[in-house]
Tab-separated table of C-alpha atoms in Angstrom:
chain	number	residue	atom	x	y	z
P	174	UNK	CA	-119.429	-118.874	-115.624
P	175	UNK	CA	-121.407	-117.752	-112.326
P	176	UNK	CA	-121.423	-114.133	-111.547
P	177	UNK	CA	-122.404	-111.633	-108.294
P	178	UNK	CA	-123.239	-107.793	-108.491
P	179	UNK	CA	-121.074	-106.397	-106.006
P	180	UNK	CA	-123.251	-102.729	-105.207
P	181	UNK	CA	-120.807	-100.289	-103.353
P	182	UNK	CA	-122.332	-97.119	-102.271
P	183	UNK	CA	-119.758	-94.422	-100.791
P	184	UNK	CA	-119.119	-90.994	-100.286
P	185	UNK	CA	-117.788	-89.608	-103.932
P	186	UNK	CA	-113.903	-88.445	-102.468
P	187	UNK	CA	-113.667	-92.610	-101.960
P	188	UNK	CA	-114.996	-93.677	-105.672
P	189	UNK	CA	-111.280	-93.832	-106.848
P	190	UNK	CA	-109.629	-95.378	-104.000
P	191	UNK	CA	-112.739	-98.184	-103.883
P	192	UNK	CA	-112.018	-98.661	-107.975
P	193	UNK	CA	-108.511	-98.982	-107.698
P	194	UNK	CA	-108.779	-101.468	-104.901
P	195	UNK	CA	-112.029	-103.853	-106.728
P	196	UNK	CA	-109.033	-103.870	-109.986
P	197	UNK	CA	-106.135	-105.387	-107.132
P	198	UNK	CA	-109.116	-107.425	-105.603
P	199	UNK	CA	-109.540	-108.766	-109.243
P	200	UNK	CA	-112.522	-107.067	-110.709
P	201	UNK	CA	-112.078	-106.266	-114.385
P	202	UNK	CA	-114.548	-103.227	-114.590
P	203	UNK	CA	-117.304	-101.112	-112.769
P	204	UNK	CA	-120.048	-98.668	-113.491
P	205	UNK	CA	-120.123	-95.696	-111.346
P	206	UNK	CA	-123.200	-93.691	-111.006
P	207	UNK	CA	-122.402	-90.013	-109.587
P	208	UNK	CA	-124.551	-87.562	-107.971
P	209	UNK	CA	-127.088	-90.518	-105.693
P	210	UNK	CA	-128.219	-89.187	-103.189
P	211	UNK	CA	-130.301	-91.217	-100.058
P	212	UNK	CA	-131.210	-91.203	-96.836
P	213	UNK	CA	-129.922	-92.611	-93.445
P	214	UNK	CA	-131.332	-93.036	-90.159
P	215	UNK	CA	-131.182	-89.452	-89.009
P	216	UNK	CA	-131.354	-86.464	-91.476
P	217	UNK	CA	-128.421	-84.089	-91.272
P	218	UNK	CA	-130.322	-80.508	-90.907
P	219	UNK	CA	-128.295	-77.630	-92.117
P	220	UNK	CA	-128.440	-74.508	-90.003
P	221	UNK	CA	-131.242	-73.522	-92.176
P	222	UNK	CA	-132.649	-76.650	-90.885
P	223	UNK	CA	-133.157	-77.992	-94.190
P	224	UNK	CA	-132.025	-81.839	-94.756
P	225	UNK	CA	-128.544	-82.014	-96.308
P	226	UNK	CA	-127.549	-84.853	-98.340
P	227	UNK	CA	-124.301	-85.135	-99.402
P	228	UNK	CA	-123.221	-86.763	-102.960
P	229	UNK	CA	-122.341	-90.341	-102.632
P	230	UNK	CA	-121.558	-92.769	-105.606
P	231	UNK	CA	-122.768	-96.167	-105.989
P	232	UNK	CA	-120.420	-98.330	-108.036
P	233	UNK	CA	-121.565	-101.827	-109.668
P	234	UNK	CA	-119.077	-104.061	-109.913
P	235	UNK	CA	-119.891	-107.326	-111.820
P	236	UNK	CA	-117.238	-109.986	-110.757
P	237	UNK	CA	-116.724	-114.013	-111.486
P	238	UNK	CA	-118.438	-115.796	-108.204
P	239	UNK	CA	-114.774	-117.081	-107.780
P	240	UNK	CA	-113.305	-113.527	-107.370
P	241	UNK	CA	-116.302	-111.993	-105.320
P	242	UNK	CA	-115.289	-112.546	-101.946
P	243	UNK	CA	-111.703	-110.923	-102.993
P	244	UNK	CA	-113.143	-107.805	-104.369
P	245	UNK	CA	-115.607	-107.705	-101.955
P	246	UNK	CA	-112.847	-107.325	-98.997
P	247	UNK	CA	-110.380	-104.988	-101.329
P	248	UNK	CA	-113.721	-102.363	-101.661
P	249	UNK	CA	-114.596	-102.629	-97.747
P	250	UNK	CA	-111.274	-101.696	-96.839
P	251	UNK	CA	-110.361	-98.875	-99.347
P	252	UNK	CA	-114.031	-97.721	-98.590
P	253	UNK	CA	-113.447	-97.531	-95.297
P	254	UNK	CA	-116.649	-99.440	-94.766
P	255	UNK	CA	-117.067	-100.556	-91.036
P	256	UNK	CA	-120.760	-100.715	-89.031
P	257	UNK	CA	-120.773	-97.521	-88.510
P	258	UNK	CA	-123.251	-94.696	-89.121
P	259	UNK	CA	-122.300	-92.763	-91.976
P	260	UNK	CA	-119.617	-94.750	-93.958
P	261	UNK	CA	-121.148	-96.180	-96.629
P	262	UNK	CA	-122.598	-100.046	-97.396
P	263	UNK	CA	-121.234	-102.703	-99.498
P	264	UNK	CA	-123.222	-105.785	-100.626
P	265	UNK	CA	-123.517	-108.573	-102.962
P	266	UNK	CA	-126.060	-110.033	-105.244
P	267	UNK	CA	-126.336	-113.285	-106.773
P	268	UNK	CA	-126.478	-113.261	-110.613
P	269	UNK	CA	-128.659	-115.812	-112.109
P	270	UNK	CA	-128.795	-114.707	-115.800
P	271	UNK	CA	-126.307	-112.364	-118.035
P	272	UNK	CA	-126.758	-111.342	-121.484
P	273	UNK	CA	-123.852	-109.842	-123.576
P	274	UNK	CA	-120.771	-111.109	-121.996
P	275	UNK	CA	-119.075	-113.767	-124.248
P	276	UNK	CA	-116.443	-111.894	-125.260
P	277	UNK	CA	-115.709	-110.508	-121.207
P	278	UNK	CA	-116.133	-114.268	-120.083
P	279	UNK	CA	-113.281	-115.358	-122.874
P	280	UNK	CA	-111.309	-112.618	-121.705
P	281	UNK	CA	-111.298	-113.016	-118.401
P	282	UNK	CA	-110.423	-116.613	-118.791
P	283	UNK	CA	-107.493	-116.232	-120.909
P	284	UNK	CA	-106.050	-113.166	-119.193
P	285	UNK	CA	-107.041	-113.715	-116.112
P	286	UNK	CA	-107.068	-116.973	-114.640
P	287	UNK	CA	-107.855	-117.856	-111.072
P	288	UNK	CA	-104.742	-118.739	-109.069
């Protein structure tokens, strides 16, 4: 079974609307990681004038290659994700190897088939 790393990286008051929307999309699981914190193309300078970076999460979302595309378009849209400055960035990685999903992959397969 082929797989793609779906990396989602939003502003933390989205993480539950992009999680509930990869599950619809047809992902069966994520990792969040809370509290990342990055950079843009401009800093955002308090009144202090010291750089301000807000909280964002970055969820990993591990999905069958069939399914990507799917969950890929459920997380843009709950994430509010367009080309603008500011809103976040979705992308996708091809997997090449995986280690420890046997059980998952006969899951997924009997519970969740591909229509």
């Amino acid at each position: 079974m082929d797989f793609k790393l779906l990396m989602v990286f939003v502003d933390q008051d989205r993480t539950e609307a992009v999680l509930k929307a990869a599950r619809e999309g047809g992902a069966t699981g994520a990792t969040i990681i809370n509290n990342a914190q990055g950079q843009g193309l401009k800093p955002h300078l308090t009144f202090f004038g010291l750089e301000f970076m807000a909280s964002r999460s970055v969820i990993l979302i591990l999905a069958e290659a069939r399914r990507s595309e799917s969950v890929l378009k459920a997380v843009t849209a709950a994430g509010k994700l367009d080309e603008t400055l500011d809103t976040g960035i979705a992308l996708e990685l091809e997997v090449s190897k995986t280690v420890g999903l046997t059980e998952h992959i006969k899951a997924l397969s009997e519970k969740h088939p591909i229509k």
